[in-house]
XYZ file of C-alpha atoms in Angstrom:
187
model
C 8.857 0.021 -3.525
C 7.131 1.218 -1.174
C 4.830 -2.108 -2.392
C 8.776 -4.050 -1.417
C 9.249 -3.108 1.559
C 5.885 -3.783 3.180
C 5.965 -7.233 1.103
C 9.467 -8.017 2.569
C 9.092 -6.583 5.973
C 5.815 -9.214 6.276
C 8.247 -12.282 5.259
C 10.581 -11.234 8.148
C 9.882 -13.629 10.643
C 8.588 -15.884 7.526
C 4.846 -16.578 8.289
C 2.664 -19.827 7.941
C -0.132 -17.250 6.900
C 0.578 -14.082 4.736
C -2.439 -12.010 3.325
C -1.674 -9.848 0.143
C -4.250 -7.623 -0.484
C -2.981 -6.280 -4.322
C 0.266 -6.867 -3.636
C 1.637 -5.179 -7.248
C -1.392 -1.878 -7.226
C 0.900 0.779 -9.044
C 4.264 -1.102 -9.815
C 5.683 -0.331 -13.107
C 6.433 -4.032 -15.192
C 9.385 -4.784 -13.688
C 8.175 -3.730 -9.791
C 5.707 -6.027 -10.286
C 7.860 -8.794 -11.507
C 9.832 -8.646 -8.137
C 6.843 -8.573 -6.141
C 6.197 -12.003 -7.636
C 9.960 -13.471 -7.271
C 9.909 -12.524 -4.087
C 6.179 -14.496 -3.441
C 7.431 -17.386 -5.298
C 9.688 -17.135 -2.445
C 7.523 -16.686 0.757
C 6.057 -19.772 -1.256
C 8.818 -22.122 -1.707
C 10.053 -21.645 1.587
C 6.582 -22.751 2.880
C 4.070 -20.083 3.514
C 1.084 -19.683 2.888
C -0.353 -17.279 0.564
C -3.976 -15.359 0.585
C -3.504 -13.018 -2.376
C -6.844 -10.545 -3.431
C -6.713 -9.704 -6.884
C -8.153 -7.605 -9.725
C -5.164 -8.811 -11.972
C -6.267 -11.475 -13.494
C -2.692 -12.303 -14.933
C -1.311 -11.885 -11.613
C -3.332 -14.262 -10.447
C -2.622 -16.957 -13.202
C 0.992 -16.559 -12.685
C 0.999 -16.787 -8.438
C -2.173 -18.776 -7.398
C -2.351 -22.829 -6.859
C -6.246 -22.353 -6.169
C -7.833 -19.541 -7.395
C -11.447 -18.224 -6.304
C -13.815 -15.792 -8.576
C -16.089 -14.006 -6.131
C -19.217 -11.739 -7.856
C -20.929 -8.501 -5.967
C -19.029 -10.358 -2.869
C -19.670 -14.047 -3.722
C -17.982 -16.700 -5.062
C -19.169 -18.435 -8.153
C -16.359 -20.671 -9.051
C -13.229 -22.063 -7.734
C -10.447 -24.233 -8.857
C -6.893 -24.681 -10.281
C -6.147 -22.310 -12.127
C -6.219 -25.462 -15.668
C -10.007 -26.078 -14.343
C -11.869 -22.509 -13.831
C -10.703 -22.215 -17.660
C -11.427 -25.236 -18.630
C -14.636 -24.097 -17.401
C -15.175 -21.085 -20.204
C -14.309 -23.899 -23.262
C -11.077 -25.354 -24.935
C -9.564 -23.231 -26.347
C -10.091 -19.980 -28.081
C -9.431 -19.540 -32.076
C -7.589 -16.279 -32.987
C -7.167 -15.526 -36.260
C -5.164 -12.818 -38.866
C -6.586 -12.348 -41.823
C -4.886 -11.061 -44.872
C -7.439 -8.856 -46.225
C -9.169 -7.093 -43.546
C -12.779 -6.540 -47.026
C -13.206 -11.488 -45.926
C -13.238 -10.332 -42.949
C -17.060 -10.987 -43.206
C -17.037 -14.043 -45.043
C -14.216 -15.467 -42.402
C -16.841 -14.280 -39.953
C -18.753 -16.955 -41.128
C -17.196 -19.864 -42.031
C -15.679 -20.221 -37.909
C -19.191 -19.912 -37.274
C -20.218 -23.227 -39.166
C -17.030 -24.436 -38.859
C -16.324 -23.614 -35.497
C -20.078 -23.742 -34.539
C -19.094 -21.044 -31.853
C -19.507 -16.961 -31.540
C -17.785 -15.420 -33.284
C -16.175 -12.004 -31.427
C -14.513 -9.680 -33.753
C -11.354 -7.996 -32.679
C -11.124 -3.997 -32.586
C -7.849 -4.588 -35.545
C -10.054 -5.210 -38.863
C -8.470 -8.442 -40.292
C -8.527 -10.668 -36.429
C -11.121 -12.484 -34.689
C -10.968 -14.600 -31.944
C -13.547 -17.736 -31.247
C -13.763 -19.357 -28.436
C -14.725 -23.542 -28.797
C -14.919 -26.230 -26.808
C -13.653 -29.465 -27.528
C -15.772 -30.848 -25.373
C -19.204 -30.517 -27.401
C -17.940 -32.399 -30.252
C -15.651 -35.671 -31.131
C -13.004 -33.616 -31.568
C -10.259 -31.549 -29.722
C -9.639 -28.560 -29.719
C -7.141 -28.493 -32.302
C -8.759 -31.137 -34.468
C -11.504 -28.079 -34.602
C -8.759 -25.312 -35.116
C -7.824 -26.969 -37.448
C -10.825 -27.713 -39.874
C -11.731 -25.016 -39.802
C -8.207 -23.688 -41.259
C -8.826 -25.383 -43.724
C -12.537 -24.481 -44.619
C -11.151 -20.959 -44.435
C -8.868 -21.864 -47.416
C -11.270 -23.762 -49.730
C -12.932 -20.549 -49.104
C -9.449 -18.767 -50.672
C -9.232 -16.437 -47.280
C -5.825 -16.028 -46.264
C -5.092 -16.037 -42.709
C -1.606 -14.602 -42.160
C -1.354 -15.420 -38.091
C -3.512 -18.134 -36.109
C -3.735 -19.478 -32.995
C -5.056 -21.716 -30.101
C -5.147 -20.687 -26.470
C -6.740 -21.929 -23.116
C -8.717 -18.559 -22.435
C -7.557 -16.095 -20.376
C -8.421 -15.626 -16.662
C -9.969 -12.542 -17.822
C -11.876 -14.220 -19.983
C -12.954 -17.422 -17.428
C -13.879 -14.277 -15.460
C -16.361 -12.268 -17.827
C -17.973 -15.175 -18.978
C -18.913 -16.148 -15.351
C -19.979 -13.110 -14.748
C -22.085 -12.167 -17.662
C -23.762 -16.450 -17.644
C -26.489 -14.320 -14.332
C -27.821 -11.438 -15.814
C -28.252 -8.767 -13.351
C -31.294 -6.308 -12.982
C -30.251 -2.539 -13.465
C -31.466 -2.309 -10.377
C -28.863 -5.122 -9.365
C -25.882 -2.964 -11.268
C -26.602 0.583 -10.193
C -26.287 -1.050 -6.304
């Protein structure tokens, strides 16, 4: 409630520029959505909002442009679409019927997608990042071929999804590209 009151007090005069630092920290989902609605309304009225947040789903919902900061340095900036495209065309999420076939599915997906496959915590789930720019095929076509290869190998897929990388995945990919020394990590 206090955060909503703080934001309400900030927008009473319809400022040209509004700084919001972690506006939804500690809020329950309903209150968070209400704050997001307030921010959207303020933007619709013509106010520019500078939002700092570690909740990247919040940035995905609210921001038209995003700057990714790592160790105090801007390492990337752009629209959420541009940032997501910078780390790959999409992510293929596969859920198998039989957990025992996961090693086989990992092998098939690695070859079919020419990508590293992550084994999710769920013993029947795998995820691979698809780069539609690295081949003549787009992400959807690559995913379709991978599913066909799984079927040829007799691996039953119960659920499949192809989606854009999340901003969390973008942040991890961007910050993992520049390995830090132990001294830097300790600082």
